[in-house]
Coordinates of C-alpha atoms in Angstrom, one line a residue:
M1 CA 60.6 99.2 86.6
K2 CA 63.4 96.5 85.9
K3 CA 66.0 99.3 85.4
I4 CA 65.5 100.6 88.7
I5 CA 65.6 97.1 90.3
L6 CA 68.7 96.1 88.3
Y7 CA 70.1 99.6 89.6
F8 CA 69.5 98.9 93.0
V9 CA 70.7 95.3 92.9
A10 CA 74.1 96.5 91.1
L11 CA 74.4 99.2 93.9
V12 CA 74.1 96.6 96.7
A13 CA 76.7 94.5 95.1
F14 CA 79.0 97.2 94.6
C15 CA 78.7 98.4 98.3
A16 CA 79.2 94.7 99.6
C17 CA 82.3 94.1 97.2
N18 CA 83.6 97.4 98.7
N19 CA 84.0 96.9 102.3
G20 CA 85.2 100.2 102.9
E21 CA 89.0 98.8 103.7
Q22 CA 91.7 101.0 102.2
K23 CA 95.3 100.0 102.0
R24 CA 97.1 102.2 104.4
F25 CA 100.5 103.7 103.5
A26 CA 103.2 101.7 105.5
Y27 CA 107.0 101.4 106.2
R28 CA 107.9 97.8 106.5
G29 CA 104.4 96.9 107.6
L30 CA 104.2 100.0 110.2
A31 CA 101.4 102.4 109.2
M32 CA 102.8 106.0 108.6
D33 CA 99.5 107.5 109.8
L34 CA 100.3 106.5 113.4
P35 CA 101.2 109.9 115.6
I36 CA 105.0 110.3 115.6
Q37 CA 105.6 109.0 119.3
A38 CA 104.0 105.9 118.6
F39 CA 105.9 105.1 115.1
V40 CA 109.1 106.0 117.0
D41 CA 108.2 103.8 120.0
S42 CA 107.2 100.9 117.4
L43 CA 110.7 101.4 115.7
Q44 CA 112.6 101.2 119.2
Q45 CA 110.8 97.9 119.8
R46 CA 111.9 96.7 116.4
G47 CA 115.6 97.6 117.6
Y48 CA 116.2 100.9 116.2
A49 CA 117.7 103.4 118.5
V50 CA 117.6 107.3 118.3
D51 CA 120.9 109.1 117.2
S52 CA 120.6 112.0 119.6
A53 CA 123.8 113.7 118.0
K54 CA 122.1 114.1 114.7
T55 CA 118.4 114.7 115.9
D56 CA 117.4 118.2 116.2
S57 CA 116.4 119.8 119.5
A58 CA 112.6 120.3 118.5
F59 CA 112.5 116.7 117.1
T60 CA 111.2 118.0 113.6
R61 CA 113.7 115.8 112.5
I62 CA 114.8 112.4 114.1
V63 CA 117.7 110.0 113.1
M64 CA 117.4 106.3 113.9
A65 CA 119.6 103.4 113.3
R66 CA 119.9 99.8 114.3
T67 CA 123.2 97.8 114.7
G68 CA 123.8 95.4 111.6
D69 CA 121.8 97.9 109.2
H70 CA 123.6 99.3 106.3
Y71 CA 121.0 102.4 106.3
R72 CA 120.1 105.3 108.6
L73 CA 116.2 106.3 109.1
M74 CA 115.8 109.9 109.0
L75 CA 111.9 110.8 110.1
A76 CA 110.6 114.3 109.4
Q77 CA 107.5 115.2 111.5
Q78 CA 105.2 118.1 111.7
N79 CA 102.3 118.9 114.6
G80 CA 103.1 115.3 115.7
R81 CA 102.3 113.7 112.4
L82 CA 105.1 111.6 110.4
Q83 CA 105.4 113.6 107.1
A84 CA 108.4 111.8 105.6
L85 CA 110.8 109.0 106.3
Q86 CA 114.0 108.6 104.5
E87 CA 116.3 105.3 104.4
N88 CA 119.9 106.5 103.6
Y89 CA 122.2 103.6 102.7
T90 CA 126.1 103.1 103.0
L91 CA 127.3 101.2 100.5
S92 CA 131.0 101.0 99.2
T93 CA 131.1 100.6 95.7
N94 CA 129.3 102.0 92.6
D95 CA 128.5 98.3 91.4
S96 CA 127.2 97.3 94.6
T97 CA 124.8 100.6 94.9
R98 CA 123.5 99.9 91.1
R99 CA 122.5 96.5 91.8
F100 CA 121.0 97.2 95.3
W101 CA 118.9 100.1 93.5
Q102 CA 117.6 97.6 90.9
Q103 CA 116.8 95.0 93.5
L104 CA 114.6 97.6 95.4
R105 CA 113.1 98.9 92.3
D106 CA 112.0 95.5 91.3
D107 CA 110.7 94.6 94.9
F108 CA 108.8 97.7 94.8
E109 CA 107.2 97.1 91.2
K110 CA 106.1 93.7 92.4
E111 CA 104.9 95.0 95.7
L112 CA 102.9 98.0 94.3
G113 CA 102.0 96.3 91.1
S114 CA 102.7 99.7 89.1
W115 CA 105.8 101.0 87.0
P116 CA 107.8 104.0 88.4
N117 CA 108.0 107.4 86.9
M118 CA 111.7 107.9 85.9
P119 CA 112.5 111.2 85.8
K120 CA 116.4 110.4 85.5
H121 CA 117.5 107.1 84.1
G122 CA 121.5 107.2 83.7
D123 CA 124.2 105.0 85.0
D124 CA 125.4 106.8 87.5
H125 CA 122.3 109.0 88.4
K126 CA 118.6 107.3 88.7
I127 CA 115.5 108.3 90.3
A128 CA 112.4 106.1 90.5
K129 CA 109.0 107.4 91.7
F130 CA 106.3 105.3 92.7
E131 CA 102.6 106.6 93.8
T132 CA 100.6 104.7 96.1
E133 CA 97.3 105.6 97.5
G134 CA 98.8 107.1 100.8
G135 CA 101.8 108.5 99.5
F136 CA 105.1 108.4 97.2
I137 CA 108.1 106.1 97.3
T138 CA 111.2 107.8 95.7
L139 CA 114.4 105.5 95.0
T140 CA 117.4 107.7 94.4
L141 CA 120.9 106.6 93.3
E142 CA 123.8 108.9 92.9
N143 CA 127.2 107.3 92.1
T144 CA 129.9 110.1 92.3
Y145 CA 132.8 110.4 94.4
R146 CA 131.0 108.6 97.4
P147 CA 128.1 106.4 96.3
T148 CA 124.7 107.1 97.9
L149 CA 121.3 105.4 97.7
S150 CA 118.3 106.4 99.3
V151 CA 114.6 105.5 99.6
L152 CA 112.0 108.2 100.6
Y153 CA 108.5 107.6 101.7
E154 CA 106.2 110.6 101.7
V155 CA 102.8 111.0 103.3
K156 CA 100.2 112.5 100.8

């Protein structure tokens, strides 16, 4: 009888501690499970504009930019839901991309509280993949003739 009561008390305590809140996968505080139009509208309220020259006519791929930022956003959607978002940075030198990649990696480690999977870890080509409850974040650095740095957010 004591075991049943103890089990019941433990179950009630567990349910009380677990209030059902689940951390949502977000991009800079904006939930990525919003419908695509609401997500785009929220980005436009933050000062981003749709680059119609680079956005396809079916709006499956939407490109957005904001004056003063050193990156463009590319949003991929399917059936009205956001599937992936990628930041493509334009930096001028290999050293600046290396430093910025390391800074982003360190920031994600602190924010997510986890180490990334590093499938590539060279001087000029690095990939760091973080897994969260709602998706994946991939940082990619390619220092070739033209240095490129991108951050990809993918919804599970």
